[in-house]
Amino acid sequence: QVQLVESGGGLVQPGGSLRLSCAASENILILNAMGWYRQAPGKERELVAAITRGGATNYADSVKGRFTISRDNAKNTVYLQMNSLKREDTAVYFCNARLEAVSADYWGQGTQVTVSS
């Protein structure tokens, strides 16, 4: 069982920045991929950004050029740097970890990001 704890959410004005952190209870290099998803009220959960064990990244079109996913293997932590935030980025952001060996997806509890003036 991999436990994930997110932090870094909050209220920010449009155009501002936030950095989310996701600390894992296990060595993240055993995981096939880690990612950030978000869910806005009344909408389905969607992938925002992901990073594989090998370091490949992918992003939702809506955040390309504004968000960056990265990781610190020594700290077993994945980050999501969010710049040029827009009101439509408002959502609960969830950290995800995938371990294909046991066909498992693990989720954090979520952190609220609100972009508003």
mmCIF file of N, CA and C in Angstrom:
data_model
loop_
_atom_site.group_PDB
_atom_site.id
_atom_site.type_symbol
_atom_site.label_atom_id
_atom_site.label_comp_id
_atom_site.label_asym_id
_atom_site.label_seq_id
_atom_site.Cartn_x
_atom_site.Cartn_y
_atom_site.Cartn_z
ATOM 1 N N GLN A 1 0.848 -1.185 0.000
ATOM 2 C CA GLN A 1 0.000 0.000 0.000
ATOM 3 C C GLN A 1 0.890 1.244 0.000
ATOM 4 N N VAL A 2 0.689 2.097 -0.977
ATOM 5 C CA VAL A 2 1.444 3.340 -1.064
ATOM 6 C C VAL A 2 0.557 4.471 -0.587
ATOM 7 N N GLN A 3 1.045 5.227 0.354
ATOM 8 C CA GLN A 3 0.290 6.375 0.845
ATOM 9 C C GLN A 3 0.856 7.652 0.226
ATOM 10 N N LEU A 4 -0.050 8.530 -0.165
ATOM 11 C CA LEU A 4 0.322 9.783 -0.812
ATOM 12 C C LEU A 4 -0.273 10.939 -0.030
ATOM 13 N N VAL A 5 0.532 11.936 0.234
ATOM 14 C CA VAL A 5 0.066 13.104 0.971
ATOM 15 C C VAL A 5 0.391 14.357 0.163
ATOM 16 N N GLU A 6 -0.676 15.061 -0.236
ATOM 17 C CA GLU A 6 -0.503 16.286 -1.012
ATOM 18 C C GLU A 6 -0.441 17.496 -0.091
ATOM 19 N N SER A 7 0.194 18.532 -0.584
ATOM 20 C CA SER A 7 0.205 19.812 0.114
ATOM 21 C C SER A 7 0.473 20.906 -0.909
ATOM 22 N N GLY A 8 0.227 22.142 -0.489
ATOM 23 C CA GLY A 8 0.562 23.280 -1.337
ATOM 24 C C GLY A 8 -0.599 23.985 -1.997
ATOM 25 N N GLY A 9 -1.802 23.462 -1.825
ATOM 26 C CA GLY A 9 -2.945 24.129 -2.418
ATOM 27 C C GLY A 9 -3.282 25.416 -1.687
ATOM 28 N N GLY A 10 -4.233 26.164 -2.247
ATOM 29 C CA GLY A 10 -4.642 27.400 -1.608
ATOM 30 C C GLY A 10 -5.362 28.320 -2.563
ATOM 31 N N LEU A 11 -5.484 29.556 -2.132
ATOM 32 C CA LEU A 11 -6.156 30.588 -2.920
ATOM 33 C C LEU A 11 -5.100 31.468 -3.576
ATOM 34 N N VAL A 12 -5.237 31.696 -4.863
ATOM 35 C CA VAL A 12 -4.278 32.512 -5.596
ATOM 36 C C VAL A 12 -5.033 33.342 -6.634
ATOM 37 N N GLN A 13 -4.510 34.505 -6.926
ATOM 38 C CA GLN A 13 -5.137 35.363 -7.929
ATOM 39 C C GLN A 13 -4.807 34.876 -9.340
ATOM 40 N N PRO A 14 -5.650 35.194 -10.295
ATOM 41 C CA PRO A 14 -5.333 34.851 -11.685
ATOM 42 C C PRO A 14 -3.970 35.395 -12.084
ATOM 43 N N GLY A 15 -3.212 34.565 -12.773
ATOM 44 C CA GLY A 15 -1.857 34.945 -13.153
ATOM 45 C C GLY A 15 -0.806 34.554 -12.148
ATOM 46 N N GLY A 16 -1.237 34.111 -10.981
ATOM 47 C CA GLY A 16 -0.303 33.730 -9.930
ATOM 48 C C GLY A 16 0.223 32.320 -10.088
ATOM 49 N N SER A 17 1.004 31.899 -9.087
ATOM 50 C CA SER A 17 1.647 30.594 -9.121
ATOM 51 C C SER A 17 1.438 29.848 -7.817
ATOM 52 N N LEU A 18 1.462 28.532 -7.910
ATOM 53 C CA LEU A 18 1.441 27.650 -6.751
ATOM 54 C C LEU A 18 2.294 26.436 -7.082
ATOM 55 N N ARG A 19 2.843 25.827 -6.048
ATOM 56 C CA ARG A 19 3.543 24.555 -6.221
ATOM 57 C C ARG A 19 2.916 23.516 -5.303
ATOM 58 N N LEU A 20 2.432 22.453 -5.914
ATOM 59 C CA LEU A 20 1.880 21.339 -5.160
ATOM 60 C C LEU A 20 2.967 20.292 -4.933
ATOM 61 N N SER A 21 2.886 19.639 -3.783
ATOM 62 C CA SER A 21 3.813 18.559 -3.459
ATOM 63 C C SER A 21 3.033 17.298 -3.141
ATOM 64 N N CYS A 22 3.606 16.172 -3.495
ATOM 65 C CA CYS A 22 3.005 14.876 -3.191
ATOM 66 C C CYS A 22 4.100 13.982 -2.633
ATOM 67 N N ALA A 23 4.019 13.702 -1.347
ATOM 68 C CA ALA A 23 5.011 12.863 -0.690
ATOM 69 C C ALA A 23 4.496 11.431 -0.610
ATOM 70 N N ALA A 24 5.309 10.502 -1.100
ATOM 71 C CA ALA A 24 4.938 9.090 -1.101
ATOM 72 C C ALA A 24 5.594 8.359 0.062
ATOM 73 N N SER A 25 4.909 7.311 0.519
ATOM 74 C CA SER A 25 5.421 6.537 1.651
ATOM 75 C C SER A 25 6.437 5.492 1.229
ATOM 76 N N GLU A 26 6.584 5.312 -0.091
ATOM 77 C CA GLU A 26 7.507 4.326 -0.613
ATOM 78 C C GLU A 26 8.479 4.995 -1.598
ATOM 79 N N ASN A 27 9.521 4.257 -1.931
ATOM 80 C CA ASN A 27 10.465 4.717 -2.944
ATOM 81 C C ASN A 27 9.720 4.900 -4.264
ATOM 82 N N ILE A 28 9.667 6.127 -4.754
ATOM 83 C CA ILE A 28 8.859 6.392 -5.946
ATOM 84 C C ILE A 28 9.421 5.716 -7.196
ATOM 85 N N LEU A 29 10.660 5.289 -7.140
ATOM 86 C CA LEU A 29 11.223 4.634 -8.321
ATOM 87 C C LEU A 29 10.687 3.221 -8.525
ATOM 88 N N ILE A 30 9.954 2.685 -7.547
ATOM 89 C CA ILE A 30 9.310 1.395 -7.764
ATOM 90 C C ILE A 30 8.007 1.559 -8.529
ATOM 91 N N LEU A 31 7.529 2.782 -8.604
ATOM 92 C CA LEU A 31 6.247 3.065 -9.243
ATOM 93 C C LEU A 31 6.431 3.246 -10.740
ATOM 94 N N ASN A 32 5.480 2.810 -11.505
ATOM 95 C CA ASN A 32 5.562 2.955 -12.952
ATOM 96 C C ASN A 32 5.352 4.393 -13.399
ATOM 97 N N ALA A 33 4.495 5.091 -12.671
ATOM 98 C CA ALA A 33 4.233 6.486 -13.004
ATOM 99 C C ALA A 33 3.584 7.175 -11.824
ATOM 100 N N MET A 34 3.735 8.479 -11.793
ATOM 101 C CA MET A 34 3.008 9.306 -10.832
ATOM 102 C C MET A 34 2.423 10.477 -11.599
ATOM 103 N N GLY A 35 1.310 10.965 -11.085
ATOM 104 C CA GLY A 35 0.679 12.048 -11.810
ATOM 105 C C GLY A 35 -0.209 12.893 -10.925
ATOM 106 N N TRP A 36 -0.659 13.962 -11.524
ATOM 107 C CA TRP A 36 -1.619 14.856 -10.885
ATOM 108 C C TRP A 36 -2.902 14.877 -11.713
ATOM 109 N N TYR A 37 -4.007 14.718 -11.027
ATOM 110 C CA TYR A 37 -5.325 14.822 -11.627
ATOM 111 C C TYR A 37 -6.053 15.964 -10.921
ATOM 112 N N ARG A 38 -7.111 16.428 -11.543
ATOM 113 C CA ARG A 38 -7.937 17.435 -10.889
ATOM 114 C C ARG A 38 -9.402 17.185 -11.185
ATOM 115 N N GLN A 39 -10.220 17.662 -10.270
ATOM 116 C CA GLN A 39 -11.666 17.521 -10.435
ATOM 117 C C GLN A 39 -12.340 18.804 -9.991
ATOM 118 N N ALA A 40 -12.988 19.449 -10.940
ATOM 119 C CA ALA A 40 -13.750 20.662 -10.649
ATOM 120 C C ALA A 40 -15.190 20.278 -10.342
ATOM 121 N N PRO A 41 -15.919 21.125 -9.641
ATOM 122 C CA PRO A 41 -17.310 20.814 -9.297
ATOM 123 C C PRO A 41 -18.138 20.498 -10.543
ATOM 124 N N GLY A 42 -18.830 19.383 -10.495
ATOM 125 C CA GLY A 42 -19.694 19.001 -11.601
ATOM 126 C C GLY A 42 -18.981 18.422 -12.799
ATOM 127 N N LYS A 43 -17.677 18.224 -12.685
ATOM 128 C CA LYS A 43 -16.910 17.685 -13.807
ATOM 129 C C LYS A 43 -16.214 16.394 -13.408
ATOM 130 N N GLU A 44 -15.807 15.648 -14.419
ATOM 131 C CA GLU A 44 -15.080 14.408 -14.166
ATOM 132 C C GLU A 44 -13.615 14.704 -13.823
ATOM 133 N N ARG A 45 -13.025 13.763 -13.125
ATOM 134 C CA ARG A 45 -11.611 13.893 -12.809
ATOM 135 C C ARG A 45 -10.803 13.761 -14.109
ATOM 136 N N GLU A 46 -9.811 14.633 -14.260
ATOM 137 C CA GLU A 46 -9.022 14.625 -15.488
ATOM 138 C C GLU A 46 -7.535 14.642 -15.166
ATOM 139 N N LEU A 47 -6.765 14.044 -16.062
ATOM 140 C CA LEU A 47 -5.316 14.051 -15.916
ATOM 141 C C LEU A 47 -4.780 15.447 -16.218
ATOM 142 N N VAL A 48 -3.903 15.920 -15.345
ATOM 143 C CA VAL A 48 -3.247 17.203 -15.554
ATOM 144 C C VAL A 48 -1.827 16.985 -16.078
ATOM 145 N N ALA A 49 -1.070 16.143 -15.373
ATOM 146 C CA ALA A 49 0.312 15.893 -15.767
ATOM 147 C C ALA A 49 0.762 14.580 -15.156
ATOM 148 N N ALA A 50 1.696 13.914 -15.822
ATOM 149 C CA ALA A 50 2.208 12.651 -15.322
ATOM 150 C C ALA A 50 3.686 12.535 -15.654
ATOM 151 N N ILE A 51 4.372 11.726 -14.850
ATOM 152 C CA ILE A 51 5.786 11.461 -15.080
ATOM 153 C C ILE A 51 6.029 9.976 -14.867
ATOM 154 N N THR A 52 6.709 9.340 -15.803
ATOM 155 C CA THR A 52 6.956 7.909 -15.698
ATOM 156 C C THR A 52 8.226 7.642 -14.893
ATOM 157 N N ARG A 53 8.442 6.372 -14.606
ATOM 158 C CA ARG A 53 9.651 5.982 -13.885
ATOM 159 C C ARG A 53 10.889 6.430 -14.656
ATOM 160 N N GLY A 54 10.806 6.390 -15.956
ATOM 161 C CA GLY A 54 11.940 6.776 -16.786
ATOM 162 C C GLY A 54 12.107 8.273 -16.950
ATOM 163 N N GLY A 55 11.138 9.035 -16.449
ATOM 164 C CA GLY A 55 11.253 10.480 -16.509
ATOM 165 C C GLY A 55 10.478 11.145 -17.620
ATOM 166 N N ALA A 56 9.787 10.358 -18.446
ATOM 167 C CA ALA A 56 8.975 10.962 -19.498
ATOM 168 C C ALA A 56 7.769 11.656 -18.876
ATOM 169 N N THR A 57 7.396 12.778 -19.464
ATOM 170 C CA THR A 57 6.269 13.544 -18.931
ATOM 171 C C THR A 57 5.218 13.757 -20.004
ATOM 172 N N ASN A 58 3.995 13.942 -19.564
ATOM 173 C CA ASN A 58 2.942 14.358 -20.481
ATOM 174 C C ASN A 58 1.975 15.268 -19.731
ATOM 175 N N TYR A 59 1.344 16.139 -20.500
ATOM 176 C CA TYR A 59 0.485 17.172 -19.926
ATOM 177 C C TYR A 59 -0.839 17.263 -20.677
ATOM 178 N N ALA A 60 -1.849 17.679 -19.964
ATOM 179 C CA ALA A 60 -3.103 18.035 -20.621
ATOM 180 C C ALA A 60 -2.854 19.265 -21.483
ATOM 181 N N ASP A 61 -3.526 19.340 -22.603
ATOM 182 C CA ASP A 61 -3.338 20.479 -23.507
ATOM 183 C C ASP A 61 -3.611 21.803 -22.802
ATOM 184 N N SER A 62 -4.549 21.793 -21.877
ATOM 185 C CA SER A 62 -4.970 23.024 -21.214
ATOM 186 C C SER A 62 -3.904 23.602 -20.285
ATOM 187 N N VAL A 63 -2.893 22.801 -19.932
ATOM 188 C CA VAL A 63 -1.867 23.288 -18.993
ATOM 189 C C VAL A 63 -0.478 23.330 -19.606
ATOM 190 N N LYS A 64 -0.339 22.870 -20.827
ATOM 191 C CA LYS A 64 0.980 22.874 -21.466
ATOM 192 C C LYS A 64 1.553 24.283 -21.516
ATOM 193 N N GLY A 65 2.818 24.382 -21.142
ATOM 194 C CA GLY A 65 3.482 25.679 -21.137
ATOM 195 C C GLY A 65 3.271 26.457 -19.859
ATOM 196 N N ARG A 66 2.369 26.003 -19.000
ATOM 197 C CA ARG A 66 2.110 26.705 -17.739
ATOM 198 C C ARG A 66 2.469 25.851 -16.513
ATOM 199 N N PHE A 67 2.242 24.558 -16.608
ATOM 200 C CA PHE A 67 2.490 23.643 -15.492
ATOM 201 C C PHE A 67 3.712 22.772 -15.791
ATOM 202 N N THR A 68 4.423 22.422 -14.735
ATOM 203 C CA THR A 68 5.575 21.535 -14.867
ATOM 204 C C THR A 68 5.546 20.498 -13.761
ATOM 205 N N ILE A 69 5.632 19.230 -14.146
ATOM 206 C CA ILE A 69 5.726 18.158 -13.164
ATOM 207 C C ILE A 69 7.191 17.768 -13.014
ATOM 208 N N SER A 70 7.586 17.513 -11.786
ATOM 209 C CA SER A 70 8.964 17.105 -11.531
ATOM 210 C C SER A 70 8.990 16.225 -10.297
ATOM 211 N N ARG A 71 10.148 15.661 -9.995
ATOM 212 C CA ARG A 71 10.227 14.794 -8.822
ATOM 213 C C ARG A 71 11.601 14.903 -8.183
ATOM 214 N N ASP A 72 11.611 14.586 -6.901
ATOM 215 C CA ASP A 72 12.855 14.490 -6.134
ATOM 216 C C ASP A 72 12.909 13.070 -5.595
ATOM 217 N N ASN A 73 13.699 12.230 -6.221
ATOM 218 C CA ASN A 73 13.728 10.821 -5.840
ATOM 219 C C ASN A 73 14.205 10.627 -4.403
ATOM 220 N N ALA A 74 15.124 11.457 -3.968
ATOM 221 C CA ALA A 74 15.654 11.315 -2.610
ATOM 222 C C ALA A 74 14.588 11.597 -1.558
ATOM 223 N N LYS A 75 13.642 12.454 -1.910
ATOM 224 C CA LYS A 75 12.566 12.801 -0.974
ATOM 225 C C LYS A 75 11.281 12.043 -1.251
ATOM 226 N N ASN A 76 11.305 11.176 -2.271
ATOM 227 C CA ASN A 76 10.088 10.437 -2.653
ATOM 228 C C ASN A 76 8.913 11.387 -2.850
ATOM 229 N N THR A 77 9.166 12.470 -3.535
ATOM 230 C CA THR A 77 8.173 13.526 -3.694
ATOM 231 C C THR A 77 8.074 13.949 -5.150
ATOM 232 N N VAL A 78 6.848 14.173 -5.568
ATOM 233 C CA VAL A 78 6.560 14.696 -6.895
ATOM 234 C C VAL A 78 5.938 16.075 -6.729
ATOM 235 N N TYR A 79 6.285 16.966 -7.631
ATOM 236 C CA TYR A 79 5.808 18.343 -7.552
ATOM 237 C C TYR A 79 5.010 18.712 -8.798
ATOM 238 N N LEU A 80 4.147 19.688 -8.635
ATOM 239 C CA LEU A 80 3.473 20.287 -9.776
ATOM 240 C C LEU A 80 3.607 21.800 -9.626
ATOM 241 N N GLN A 81 4.458 22.385 -10.444
ATOM 242 C CA GLN A 81 4.603 23.828 -10.459
ATOM 243 C C GLN A 81 3.570 24.403 -11.405
ATOM 244 N N MET A 82 2.734 25.269 -10.882
ATOM 245 C CA MET A 82 1.644 25.843 -11.667
ATOM 246 C C MET A 82 1.848 27.343 -11.790
ATOM 247 N N ASN A 83 2.055 27.805 -12.998
ATOM 248 C CA ASN A 83 2.248 29.228 -13.270
ATOM 249 C C ASN A 83 1.111 29.755 -14.138
ATOM 250 N N SER A 84 0.987 31.059 -14.177
ATOM 251 C CA SER A 84 -0.041 31.712 -15.014
ATOM 252 C C SER A 84 -1.404 31.080 -14.783
ATOM 253 N N LEU A 85 -1.758 30.936 -13.525
ATOM 254 C CA LEU A 85 -3.007 30.240 -13.189
ATOM 255 C C LEU A 85 -4.213 31.011 -13.687
ATOM 256 N N LYS A 86 -5.209 30.241 -14.101
ATOM 257 C CA LYS A 86 -6.466 30.787 -14.613
ATOM 258 C C LYS A 86 -7.611 30.340 -13.723
ATOM 259 N N ARG A 87 -8.719 31.057 -13.793
ATOM 260 C CA ARG A 87 -9.879 30.679 -12.987
ATOM 261 C C ARG A 87 -10.309 29.244 -13.274
ATOM 262 N N GLU A 88 -10.167 28.836 -14.502
ATOM 263 C CA GLU A 88 -10.600 27.480 -14.864
ATOM 264 C C GLU A 88 -9.667 26.391 -14.328
ATOM 265 N N ASP A 89 -8.571 26.774 -13.689
ATOM 266 C CA ASP A 89 -7.710 25.791 -13.025
ATOM 267 C C ASP A 89 -8.228 25.443 -11.630
ATOM 268 N N THR A 90 -9.247 26.147 -11.185
ATOM 269 C CA THR A 90 -9.831 25.874 -9.869
ATOM 270 C C THR A 90 -10.380 24.460 -9.814
ATOM 271 N N ALA A 91 -9.918 23.705 -8.831
ATOM 272 C CA ALA A 91 -10.322 22.302 -8.703
ATOM 273 C C ALA A 91 -9.659 21.712 -7.460
ATOM 274 N N VAL A 92 -10.079 20.498 -7.131
ATOM 275 C CA VAL A 92 -9.331 19.706 -6.163
ATOM 276 C C VAL A 92 -8.294 18.908 -6.953
ATOM 277 N N TYR A 93 -7.059 18.997 -6.548
ATOM 278 C CA TYR A 93 -5.960 18.318 -7.227
ATOM 279 C C TYR A 93 -5.569 17.077 -6.430
ATOM 280 N N PHE A 94 -5.485 15.964 -7.144
ATOM 281 C CA PHE A 94 -5.183 14.682 -6.525
ATOM 282 C C PHE A 94 -3.869 14.139 -7.074
ATOM 283 N N CYS A 95 -3.073 13.599 -6.199
ATOM 284 C CA CYS A 95 -1.864 12.895 -6.602
ATOM 285 C C CYS A 95 -2.205 11.430 -6.844
ATOM 286 N N ASN A 96 -1.592 10.860 -7.866
ATOM 287 C CA ASN A 96 -1.834 9.460 -8.226
ATOM 288 C C ASN A 96 -0.507 8.740 -8.400
ATOM 289 N N ALA A 97 -0.495 7.480 -7.997
ATOM 290 C CA ALA A 97 0.675 6.633 -8.232
ATOM 291 C C ALA A 97 0.201 5.301 -8.796
ATOM 292 N N ARG A 98 0.905 4.823 -9.782
ATOM 293 C CA ARG A 98 0.522 3.569 -10.439
ATOM 294 C C ARG A 98 1.618 2.535 -10.264
ATOM 295 N N LEU A 99 1.199 1.345 -9.823
ATOM 296 C CA LEU A 99 2.118 0.220 -9.673
ATOM 297 C C LEU A 99 1.544 -0.937 -10.472
ATOM 298 N N GLU A 100 2.068 -1.123 -11.657
ATOM 299 C CA GLU A 100 1.487 -2.103 -12.581
ATOM 300 C C GLU A 100 1.690 -3.534 -12.113
ATOM 301 N N ALA A 101 2.719 -3.788 -11.319
ATOM 302 C CA ALA A 101 2.989 -5.156 -10.869
ATOM 303 C C ALA A 101 1.821 -5.751 -10.095
ATOM 304 N N VAL A 102 1.080 -4.894 -9.423
ATOM 305 C CA VAL A 102 -0.074 -5.358 -8.656
ATOM 306 C C VAL A 102 -1.362 -4.724 -9.163
ATOM 307 N N SER A 103 -1.287 -4.146 -10.369
ATOM 308 C CA SER A 103 -2.469 -3.511 -10.973
ATOM 309 C C SER A 103 -3.136 -2.535 -10.020
ATOM 310 N N ALA A 104 -2.340 -1.692 -9.421
ATOM 311 C CA ALA A 104 -2.869 -0.801 -8.389
ATOM 312 C C ALA A 104 -2.680 0.663 -8.747
ATOM 313 N N ASP A 105 -3.695 1.430 -8.419
ATOM 314 C CA ASP A 105 -3.637 2.890 -8.473
ATOM 315 C C ASP A 105 -3.852 3.402 -7.056
ATOM 316 N N TYR A 106 -2.984 4.287 -6.635
ATOM 317 C CA TYR A 106 -3.098 4.875 -5.309
ATOM 318 C C TYR A 106 -3.393 6.362 -5.451
ATOM 319 N N TRP A 107 -4.186 6.887 -4.488
ATOM 320 C CA TRP A 107 -4.602 8.285 -4.559
ATOM 321 C C TRP A 107 -4.352 8.994 -3.236
ATOM 322 N N GLY A 108 -4.009 10.255 -3.346
ATOM 323 C CA GLY A 108 -3.950 11.091 -2.165
ATOM 324 C C GLY A 108 -5.332 11.618 -1.831
ATOM 325 N N GLN A 109 -5.393 12.400 -0.762
ATOM 326 C CA GLN A 109 -6.684 12.883 -0.271
ATOM 327 C C GLN A 109 -7.160 14.113 -1.035
ATOM 328 N N GLY A 110 -6.273 14.733 -1.801
ATOM 329 C CA GLY A 110 -6.643 15.905 -2.581
ATOM 330 C C GLY A 110 -6.312 17.203 -1.872
ATOM 331 N N THR A 111 -6.018 18.209 -2.672
ATOM 332 C CA THR A 111 -5.760 19.543 -2.133
ATOM 333 C C THR A 111 -6.482 20.564 -3.010
ATOM 334 N N GLN A 112 -7.142 21.503 -2.368
ATOM 335 C CA GLN A 112 -7.961 22.477 -3.102
ATOM 336 C C GLN A 112 -7.089 23.597 -3.661
ATOM 337 N N VAL A 113 -7.290 23.891 -4.931
ATOM 338 C CA VAL A 113 -6.672 25.047 -5.572
ATOM 339 C C VAL A 113 -7.793 25.950 -6.063
ATOM 340 N N THR A 114 -7.792 27.180 -5.602
ATOM 341 C CA THR A 114 -8.817 28.149 -5.999
ATOM 342 C C THR A 114 -8.135 29.359 -6.616
ATOM 343 N N VAL A 115 -8.509 29.643 -7.844
ATOM 344 C CA VAL A 115 -7.951 30.803 -8.554
ATOM 345 C C VAL A 115 -9.054 31.844 -8.662
ATOM 346 N N SER A 116 -8.881 32.929 -7.931
ATOM 347 C CA SER A 116 -9.927 33.941 -7.863
ATOM 348 C C SER A 116 -9.335 35.264 -7.428
ATOM 349 N N SER A 117 -9.954 36.330 -7.912
ATOM 350 C CA SER A 117 -9.528 37.660 -7.489
ATOM 351 C C SER A 117 -10.413 38.157 -6.352
#
